[in-house]
Amino acid sequence: MKDIHIGIIGGGLMGREMASAFARWCALTDVTVHPVLTAVADLNPATLAWFDCIPSCTQKTTDYHELLANPAIDVVYVAVPHHLHEKLYLDVLAAGKDLFAEKPFGIDLASARRIVQATEASGRFVRCSSEMPFFPGAQRAFEIARKGAIGRVLEVVSGFHHSSDLDPTKPANWKRLNATCGEGGVLNDLGMHACHLPLRLGWKPERVFAQLQKGYAQRPDGKGGHVNCDTWDNALLHTWTSISGEAVPLRLEMKRLAPGATNTWFIEILGTQGGVRYSTAETKTLWLFERDKEQWWKRTDLGFGTVFKTVTGGIFEPGFPDVIQQMWAAYLMEREGLLDGRFGCATPQEALATHEIFAAALESQRAGSVVTL
Ligand SMILES: NC(=O)c1ccc[n+]([C@@H]2O[C@H](COP(=O)([O-])OP(=O)(O)OC[C@H]3O[C@@H](n4cnc5c(N)ncnc54)[C@H](O)[C@@H]3O)[C@@H](O)[C@H]2O)c1
């Protein structure tokens, strides 16, 4: 096993999730790299204190420049609010480190373009976090679509639903403010999840009609007052894409106001000969459509058929921490040139493409009309 020393900037929700994935790396059986969490930077000393439970993490600092100056660190993962993405990503690259960036890869399209430019100029290995395609059901849907086994594709729906904003008493955080989340709001928040597999399949939207909705205009600020919330909370993007020369409807759904949904990623691809439907609401269940003299929707239990093999028995259920770990295995193995045809993480170009879609969606909402990308 080759040790790769990792620094994390931003030890909040995602910073800690990643740290825990490294801590149980022994679950993976077919990787030759081993992430060693070496340093963490966060503005909040209480957040830094959580990392005391990781013995290898010996550098804890409130100044991320100190982490970037640490010569032992090979890869930096950055999980901070969106208005800080560009500055921090460019600083990581300027420090000569490889970067695992968080979505949406800059606060808007112009920012994403500058990050891609800097990435290309740096020659560093850069990928963007997007873990949902690493669910075994997502992988099966991807493979079925990639092999063209379902005949002429008739329509595609890909989405991500939360219900986190339904409760009006929930205090606002930076994700509810345009200044820190970006004008895209829920597009910036959940859009990469909905776009990743269609983009990997080459199904980029060509025309977009967007329906964007806001949630509560005010929320508690958590300190006894209120704060104005100005981000879009729900987004339905009705798009046309091109598959094998045919125009195909592709609907992208991103919602923070989806009654009943906690953290639900889903995809449905329907064709003339077959189809596939998968949702993390039923983690193991894959639905396959088949057409003969009769038509069937077949349901199968998938088990633990992950991209990278693990000690976990094949009949068990995968979850969010598992796909986070799979995504890191893909990042680190691809960085070593050892991906061997397995599913790789979202590329800077794919992240840029999501911003092109979001910018077109915002323009469509403003104009109330279809926008060509
Ligand atoms: N891949 C996913 O499924 C997923 C899920 C949630 C969030 N995200 C993304 O992860 C990123 C972070 O989101 P989060 O939910 O972890 O946010 P969070 O608010 O929980 O954590 C952000 C952390 O960044 C720290 N921070 C802010 N400015 C800093 C600075 N200058 N230097 C060092 N630390 C600083 C904050 O103190 C906080 O601890 C965002 O880009 C978000 O879109 C991805």
Coordinates of N, CA and C in Angstrom, one line a residue, residues 69-251:
A69 N 1.4 24.9 3.2 CA 2.9 25.0 3.3 C 3.5 23.7 3.8
N70 N 2.7 22.7 4.2 CA 3.2 21.5 4.7 C 3.7 20.6 3.6
P71 N 5.0 20.3 3.5 CA 5.5 19.6 2.3 C 5.1 18.1 2.3
A72 N 4.6 17.6 3.4 CA 4.2 16.2 3.5 C 2.9 15.9 2.8
I73 N 2.2 17.0 2.5 CA 0.8 16.8 2.0 C 0.8 16.7 0.5
D74 N 0.2 15.6 0.0 CA 0.1 15.3 -1.5 C -1.2 15.8 -2.1
V75 N -2.3 15.6 -1.4 CA -3.6 15.9 -1.9 C -4.4 16.8 -0.9
V76 N -5.1 17.8 -1.4 CA -5.9 18.6 -0.5 C -7.4 18.5 -1.0
Y77 N -8.2 18.2 0.0 CA -9.7 18.1 -0.2 C -10.2 19.4 0.4
V78 N -11.0 20.1 -0.4 CA -11.6 21.4 0.1 C -13.1 21.4 0.2
A79 N -13.7 21.6 1.4 CA -15.1 21.6 1.6 C -15.5 22.8 2.3
V80 N -15.7 23.9 1.6 CA -16.0 25.2 2.2 C -17.2 25.8 1.4
P81 N -17.8 26.9 2.0 CA -18.9 27.5 1.2 C -18.5 27.9 -0.2
H82 N -19.5 28.0 -1.1 CA -19.2 28.2 -2.5 C -18.5 29.5 -2.9
H83 N -18.7 30.5 -2.1 CA -18.0 31.8 -2.5 C -16.5 31.8 -2.2
L84 N -16.1 30.7 -1.5 CA -14.6 30.6 -1.2 C -14.0 29.6 -2.2
H85 N -14.7 28.9 -3.0 CA -14.2 27.8 -3.8 C -13.0 28.3 -4.7
E86 N -13.3 29.3 -5.5 CA -12.2 29.7 -6.4 C -10.9 30.1 -5.8
K87 N -11.0 30.9 -4.7 CA -9.8 31.4 -4.1 C -9.0 30.2 -3.5
L88 N -9.7 29.3 -2.8 CA -9.0 28.2 -2.1 C -8.5 27.2 -3.1
Y89 N -9.3 26.9 -4.2 CA -8.8 25.9 -5.2 C -7.6 26.4 -5.9
L90 N -7.6 27.7 -6.2 CA -6.4 28.3 -6.9 C -5.2 28.3 -6.0
D91 N -5.4 28.6 -4.7 CA -4.3 28.5 -3.7 C -3.7 27.1 -3.6
V92 N -4.6 26.1 -3.6 CA -4.1 24.7 -3.5 C -3.3 24.4 -4.7
L93 N -3.7 24.8 -5.9 CA -2.9 24.5 -7.1 C -1.6 25.3 -7.1
A94 N -1.7 26.5 -6.7 CA -0.4 27.4 -6.6 C 0.6 26.8 -5.6
A95 N 0.1 26.0 -4.6 CA 1.0 25.4 -3.6 C 1.6 24.1 -4.2
G96 N 1.2 23.7 -5.4 CA 1.7 22.5 -6.0 C 1.1 21.2 -5.5
K97 N -0.1 21.3 -5.0 CA -0.8 20.1 -4.5 C -1.9 19.6 -5.5
D98 N -2.2 18.3 -5.4 CA -3.3 17.9 -6.2 C -4.6 18.2 -5.4
L99 N -5.7 18.3 -6.1 CA -6.9 18.9 -5.5 C -8.1 17.9 -5.7
F100 N -8.8 17.6 -4.6 CA -10.1 17.0 -4.7 C -11.1 18.1 -4.3
A101 N -11.8 18.7 -5.2 CA -12.6 19.9 -5.0 C -14.1 19.4 -4.7
E102 N -14.8 20.3 -4.1 CA -16.2 20.0 -3.9 C -17.0 20.7 -5.0
K103 N -18.2 20.1 -5.2 CA -19.1 20.8 -6.1 C -19.7 22.0 -5.4
P104 N -20.1 23.0 -6.1 CA -20.3 23.1 -7.6 C -19.1 23.5 -8.4
F105 N -17.9 23.5 -7.7 CA -16.6 23.9 -8.5 C -16.7 25.4 -8.8
G106 N -16.8 26.2 -7.8 CA -16.9 27.7 -8.1 C -18.4 28.1 -7.9
I107 N -18.5 29.4 -7.6 CA -19.9 29.9 -7.3 C -20.7 30.1 -8.5
D108 N -20.1 30.3 -9.7 CA -20.9 30.5 -10.9 C -20.1 30.1 -12.1
L109 N -20.6 30.3 -13.3 CA -20.0 29.8 -14.5 C -18.6 30.5 -14.7
A110 N -18.6 31.8 -14.5 CA -17.3 32.5 -14.7 C -16.2 32.0 -13.8
S111 N -16.6 31.7 -12.5 CA -15.7 31.2 -11.6 C -15.2 29.8 -12.0
A112 N -16.1 28.9 -12.4 CA -15.7 27.6 -12.8 C -14.8 27.6 -14.0
R113 N -15.0 28.6 -14.9 CA -14.1 28.7 -16.1 C -12.7 29.0 -15.6
R114 N -12.6 30.0 -14.6 CA -11.2 30.3 -14.1 C -10.6 29.2 -13.4
I115 N -11.4 28.4 -12.7 CA -10.8 27.2 -12.0 C -10.3 26.2 -13.0
V116 N -11.1 26.0 -14.0 CA -10.6 25.0 -15.1 C -9.3 25.5 -15.7
Q117 N -9.3 26.8 -16.1 CA -8.1 27.3 -16.7 C -6.9 27.1 -15.8
A118 N -7.0 27.4 -14.5 CA -5.9 27.3 -13.5 C -5.5 25.8 -13.4
T119 N -6.5 24.9 -13.4 CA -6.3 23.5 -13.3 C -5.4 23.0 -14.5
E120 N -5.8 23.4 -15.7 CA -5.1 23.0 -16.9 C -3.7 23.6 -16.9
A121 N -3.5 24.8 -16.5 CA -2.2 25.5 -16.5 C -1.3 24.8 -15.4
S122 N -1.9 24.3 -14.3 CA -1.1 23.7 -13.2 C -0.6 22.3 -13.5
G123 N -1.3 21.6 -14.3 CA -0.9 20.2 -14.6 C -1.2 19.3 -13.4
R124 N -1.9 19.8 -12.4 CA -2.1 18.9 -11.2 C -3.3 18.0 -11.5
F125 N -3.5 17.0 -10.6 CA -4.6 16.1 -10.8 C -5.8 16.6 -10.0
V126 N -6.9 16.9 -10.7 CA -8.0 17.6 -10.1 C -9.3 16.8 -10.4
R127 N -10.1 16.5 -9.4 CA -11.4 16.0 -9.7 C -12.4 16.6 -8.7
C128 N -13.7 16.4 -9.0 CA -14.8 17.1 -8.2 C -15.6 16.0 -7.6
S129 N -16.0 16.3 -6.3 CA -16.7 15.3 -5.5 C -18.1 15.1 -6.1
S130 N -18.5 13.8 -6.3 CA -19.9 13.5 -6.7 C -20.0 12.0 -6.5
E131 N -20.6 11.6 -5.4 CA -20.5 10.2 -4.9 C -21.6 9.3 -5.3
M132 N -22.8 9.9 -5.7 CA -24.0 9.1 -5.9 C -23.9 8.0 -7.0
P133 N -23.1 8.3 -8.1 CA -23.0 7.3 -9.1 C -22.2 6.1 -8.7
F134 N -21.6 6.1 -7.5 CA -20.9 4.9 -7.0 C -21.8 3.9 -6.3
F135 N -23.1 4.2 -6.1 CA -24.1 3.2 -5.7 C -24.2 2.1 -6.7
P136 N -24.2 0.9 -6.3 CA -24.3 -0.2 -7.2 C -25.4 -0.1 -8.2
G137 N -26.6 0.4 -7.8 CA -27.7 0.6 -8.7 C -27.5 1.6 -9.7
A138 N -26.8 2.7 -9.3 CA -26.4 3.8 -10.3 C -25.4 3.2 -11.3
Q139 N -24.5 2.4 -10.8 CA -23.5 1.8 -11.8 C -24.2 0.9 -12.8
R140 N -25.2 0.1 -12.3 CA -25.9 -0.8 -13.2 C -26.7 0.0 -14.3
A141 N -27.3 1.1 -13.8 CA -28.1 2.0 -14.7 C -27.1 2.6 -15.8
F142 N -26.0 3.0 -15.3 CA -25.0 3.6 -16.2 C -24.5 2.6 -17.2
E143 N -24.2 1.3 -16.8 CA -23.7 0.3 -17.7 C -24.8 -0.1 -18.8
I144 N -26.0 -0.2 -18.3 CA -27.1 -0.5 -19.2 C -27.2 0.5 -20.3
A145 N -27.2 1.8 -19.9 CA -27.3 2.9 -20.8 C -26.1 3.0 -21.8
R146 N -24.9 2.8 -21.2 CA -23.7 2.9 -22.0 C -23.6 1.8 -23.1
K147 N -24.1 0.6 -22.8 CA -24.1 -0.5 -23.8 C -25.2 -0.3 -24.8
G148 N -26.1 0.6 -24.6 CA -27.2 0.8 -25.6 C -28.1 -0.3 -25.6
A149 N -28.3 -1.0 -24.5 CA -29.1 -2.2 -24.5 C -30.6 -2.0 -24.5
I150 N -31.0 -0.7 -24.4 CA -32.5 -0.5 -24.2 C -33.2 0.1 -25.5
G151 N -32.5 -0.1 -26.6 CA -33.1 0.4 -27.9 C -32.9 1.9 -28.0
R152 N -33.9 2.5 -28.7 CA -33.9 3.9 -28.8 C -34.3 4.6 -27.5
V153 N -33.5 5.5 -27.0 CA -33.8 6.1 -25.7 C -35.0 7.0 -25.9
L154 N -36.1 6.9 -25.1 CA -37.2 7.7 -25.2 C -37.2 8.9 -24.3
E155 N -36.8 8.7 -23.0 CA -36.7 9.8 -22.1 C -35.8 9.4 -20.9
V156 N -35.3 10.5 -20.3 CA -34.4 10.3 -19.1 C -34.8 11.3 -18.0
V157 N -34.9 10.8 -16.8 CA -35.1 11.7 -15.6 C -34.0 11.4 -14.6
S158 N -33.3 12.5 -14.2 CA -32.2 12.3 -13.2 C -32.4 13.4 -12.2
G159 N -32.3 13.0 -10.9 CA -32.6 14.0 -9.9 C -32.1 13.7 -8.5
F160 N -32.3 14.7 -7.7 CA -31.9 14.6 -6.2 C -32.9 15.4 -5.4
H161 N -33.5 14.8 -4.5 CA -34.5 15.4 -3.7 C -34.2 15.4 -2.2
H162 N -34.4 16.5 -1.5 CA -34.3 16.7 -0.1 C -35.7 17.2 0.4
S163 N -35.9 17.1 1.7 CA -37.0 17.8 2.3 C -36.5 18.8 3.3
S164 N -35.2 19.0 3.3 CA -34.6 19.7 4.4 C -35.2 21.1 4.7
D165 N -35.8 21.7 3.6 CA -36.2 23.1 3.8 C -37.7 23.2 4.1
L166 N -38.4 22.1 4.3 CA -39.9 22.1 4.5 C -40.2 22.8 5.9
D167 N -39.3 22.5 6.9 CA -39.5 23.0 8.2 C -39.1 24.5 8.3
P168 N -40.1 25.4 8.5 CA -39.7 26.9 8.5 C -38.9 27.3 9.7
T169 N -38.9 26.4 10.7 CA -38.1 26.8 11.9 C -36.7 26.4 11.8
K170 N -36.3 25.8 10.8 CA -34.9 25.4 10.7 C -34.0 26.6 10.4
P171 N -33.0 26.8 11.2 CA -32.2 28.0 11.0 C -31.5 28.0 9.6
A172 N -31.3 29.1 9.1 CA -30.6 29.2 7.8 C -29.1 29.0 8.0
N173 N -28.5 28.4 7.0 CA -27.0 28.5 7.0 C -26.6 29.1 5.6
W174 N -25.3 29.0 5.3 CA -24.8 29.7 4.1 C -25.4 29.2 2.8
K175 N -26.0 28.0 2.9 CA -26.6 27.4 1.6 C -27.9 28.1 1.2
R176 N -28.4 28.9 2.1 CA -29.7 29.6 1.8 C -29.5 31.1 1.4
L177 N -28.3 31.5 1.2 CA -28.0 32.9 0.8 C -27.2 32.9 -0.5
N178 N -27.7 33.7 -1.5 CA -27.1 33.9 -2.8 C -25.6 34.2 -2.6
A179 N -25.3 35.1 -1.6 CA -23.9 35.6 -1.5 C -22.9 34.5 -1.2
T180 N -23.4 33.4 -0.5 CA -22.4 32.4 -0.2 C -22.7 31.1 -0.9
C181 N -23.9 30.8 -1.3 CA -24.3 29.6 -2.1 C -24.2 29.8 -3.6
G182 N -24.4 31.1 -4.0 CA -24.4 31.4 -5.4 C -25.9 31.6 -5.9
E183 N -26.0 32.4 -6.9 CA -27.4 32.7 -7.5 C -28.1 31.4 -7.9
G184 N -27.3 30.4 -8.2 CA -27.9 29.1 -8.6 C -28.6 28.4 -7.5
G185 N -28.3 28.7 -6.2 CA -29.0 28.1 -5.1 C -29.0 26.6 -5.1
V186 N -30.2 26.0 -5.3 CA -30.3 24.5 -5.3 C -29.5 23.9 -6.4
L187 N -29.4 24.7 -7.5 CA -28.6 24.1 -8.7 C -27.2 23.9 -8.2
N188 N -26.6 24.9 -7.6 CA -25.3 24.8 -7.1 C -25.2 23.7 -6.0
D189 N -26.2 23.6 -5.2 CA -26.2 22.6 -4.1 C -26.3 21.2 -4.6
L190 N -27.3 20.9 -5.4 CA -27.6 19.5 -5.8 C -27.4 19.2 -7.2
G191 N -27.1 20.2 -8.0 CA -27.1 20.0 -9.5 C -26.1 19.0 -10.0
M192 N -24.9 19.0 -9.4 CA -23.9 18.0 -9.9 C -24.4 16.6 -9.7
H193 N -25.2 16.3 -8.7 CA -25.7 15.0 -8.4 C -26.6 14.6 -9.6
A194 N -27.5 15.5 -10.0 CA -28.4 15.2 -11.1 C -27.8 15.1 -12.5
C195 N -26.7 15.9 -12.7 CA -26.1 16.0 -14.0 C -25.0 15.0 -14.3
H196 N -24.4 14.4 -13.2 CA -23.2 13.7 -13.4 C -23.3 12.5 -14.4
L197 N -24.3 11.6 -14.1 CA -24.4 10.4 -15.0 C -24.8 10.8 -16.4
P198 N -25.8 11.7 -16.6 CA -26.1 12.1 -18.0 C -24.9 12.6 -18.7
L199 N -24.1 13.5 -18.0 CA -23.0 14.1 -18.7 C -21.9 13.0 -19.0
R200 N -21.7 12.0 -18.1 CA -20.8 11.0 -18.4 C -21.2 10.1 -19.6
L201 N -22.5 10.0 -19.8 CA -23.0 9.3 -20.9 C -23.0 10.1 -22.2
G202 N -22.6 11.3 -22.1 CA -22.5 12.2 -23.3 C -23.8 12.9 -23.5
W203 N -24.7 12.9 -22.6 CA -26.1 13.4 -22.8 C -26.2 14.8 -22.2
K204 N -25.5 15.7 -22.8 CA -25.5 17.1 -22.3 C -26.7 17.8 -22.9
P205 N -27.5 18.6 -22.0 CA -28.6 19.3 -22.5 C -28.2 20.3 -23.6
E206 N -29.1 20.4 -24.6 CA -28.8 21.4 -25.7 C -29.7 22.6 -25.6
R207 N -30.9 22.3 -25.1 CA -31.9 23.4 -24.8 C -32.5 23.2 -23.5
V208 N -32.8 24.3 -22.8 CA -33.3 24.2 -21.4 C -34.5 25.1 -21.2
F209 N -35.5 24.6 -20.5 CA -36.6 25.4 -20.0 C -36.6 25.1 -18.5
A210 N -36.4 26.2 -17.7 CA -36.3 26.0 -16.2 C -37.5 26.5 -15.5
Q211 N -37.9 25.7 -14.5 CA -38.9 26.2 -13.5 C -38.2 26.2 -12.1
L212 N -37.9 27.4 -11.6 CA -37.2 27.5 -10.4 C -38.2 28.1 -9.3
Q213 N -38.1 27.6 -8.1 CA -39.0 28.1 -7.1 C -38.2 28.4 -5.8
K214 N -38.7 29.4 -5.1 CA -38.1 29.8 -3.8 C -38.8 29.2 -2.7
G215 N -38.2 29.1 -1.5 CA -38.8 28.5 -0.3 C -39.2 29.7 0.6
Y216 N -39.0 29.5 1.9 CA -39.4 30.6 2.8 C -38.4 31.8 2.7
A217 N -39.0 33.0 2.6 CA -38.2 34.2 2.4 C -37.3 34.6 3.6
Q218 N -37.8 34.1 4.8 CA -37.0 34.4 6.0 C -36.9 33.1 6.8
R219 N -35.8 33.0 7.5 CA -35.6 31.8 8.5 C -34.9 32.4 9.7
P220 N -35.0 31.6 10.8 CA -34.3 32.0 12.0 C -32.8 31.9 11.7
D221 N -32.0 32.9 12.3 CA -30.6 32.9 12.1 C -29.8 32.0 13.1
G222 N -30.6 31.4 14.0 CA -29.9 30.6 15.1 C -29.4 31.4 16.2
K223 N -29.6 32.7 16.2 CA -29.1 33.5 17.3 C -30.2 34.4 17.8
G224 N -31.4 34.0 17.6 CA -32.6 34.8 18.1 C -33.2 35.7 17.1
G225 N -32.5 35.9 16.0 CA -33.1 36.8 15.0 C -33.5 36.1 13.7
H226 N -33.7 36.8 12.7 CA -34.1 36.2 11.4 C -33.1 36.7 10.3
V227 N -33.1 35.9 9.2 CA -32.2 36.2 8.1 C -33.0 36.0 6.8
N228 N -32.8 36.9 5.8 CA -33.5 36.8 4.6 C -32.8 35.7 3.7
C229 N -33.7 34.8 3.2 CA -33.1 33.7 2.4 C -33.5 34.0 0.9
D230 N -32.6 34.1 0.0 CA -32.9 34.5 -1.3 C -32.6 33.4 -2.4
T231 N -32.2 32.2 -2.0 CA -31.8 31.2 -3.0 C -33.0 30.5 -3.6
W232 N -32.8 30.0 -4.8 CA -33.8 29.1 -5.4 C -33.7 27.8 -4.6
D233 N -34.9 27.2 -4.3 CA -34.9 26.0 -3.5 C -35.3 24.7 -4.3
N234 N -36.1 24.9 -5.3 CA -36.5 23.8 -6.2 C -36.2 24.1 -7.6
A235 N -35.7 23.2 -8.4 CA -35.5 23.4 -9.8 C -35.9 22.2 -10.6
L236 N -36.7 22.5 -11.6 CA -37.1 21.5 -12.6 C -36.5 22.0 -13.9
L237 N -35.6 21.2 -14.5 CA -35.0 21.6 -15.8 C -35.5 20.7 -16.9
H238 N -36.3 21.2 -17.8 CA -36.9 20.4 -18.9 C -35.9 20.7 -20.0
T239 N -35.2 19.6 -20.4 CA -34.1 19.9 -21.4 C -34.3 18.9 -22.6
W240 N -33.7 19.2 -23.7 CA -33.5 18.3 -24.8 C -32.0 18.0 -24.9
T241 N -31.8 16.7 -25.1 CA -30.4 16.3 -25.3 C -30.4 15.4 -26.6
S242 N -29.2 15.0 -27.1 CA -29.2 14.3 -28.3 C -28.5 12.9 -28.0
I243 N -29.3 11.8 -28.3 CA -28.7 10.5 -28.1 C -28.8 9.7 -29.4
S244 N -27.7 9.3 -29.9 CA -27.6 8.5 -31.2 C -28.4 9.3 -32.3
G245 N -28.2 10.6 -32.3 CA -28.8 11.4 -33.4 C -30.3 11.7 -33.2
E246 N -30.9 11.3 -32.1 CA -32.3 11.6 -31.8 C -32.4 12.6 -30.7
A247 N -33.3 13.5 -30.8 CA -33.6 14.5 -29.7 C -34.4 13.7 -28.7
V248 N -33.9 13.8 -27.4 CA -34.5 13.1 -26.3 C -34.8 14.0 -25.1
P249 N -36.0 14.0 -24.6 CA -36.3 14.8 -23.4 C -35.5 14.2 -22.2
L250 N -34.7 15.2 -21.5 CA -34.0 14.8 -20.3 C -34.4 15.8 -19.2
R251 N -35.0 15.3 -18.1 CA -35.5 16.2 -17.1 C -34.5 16.0 -15.9

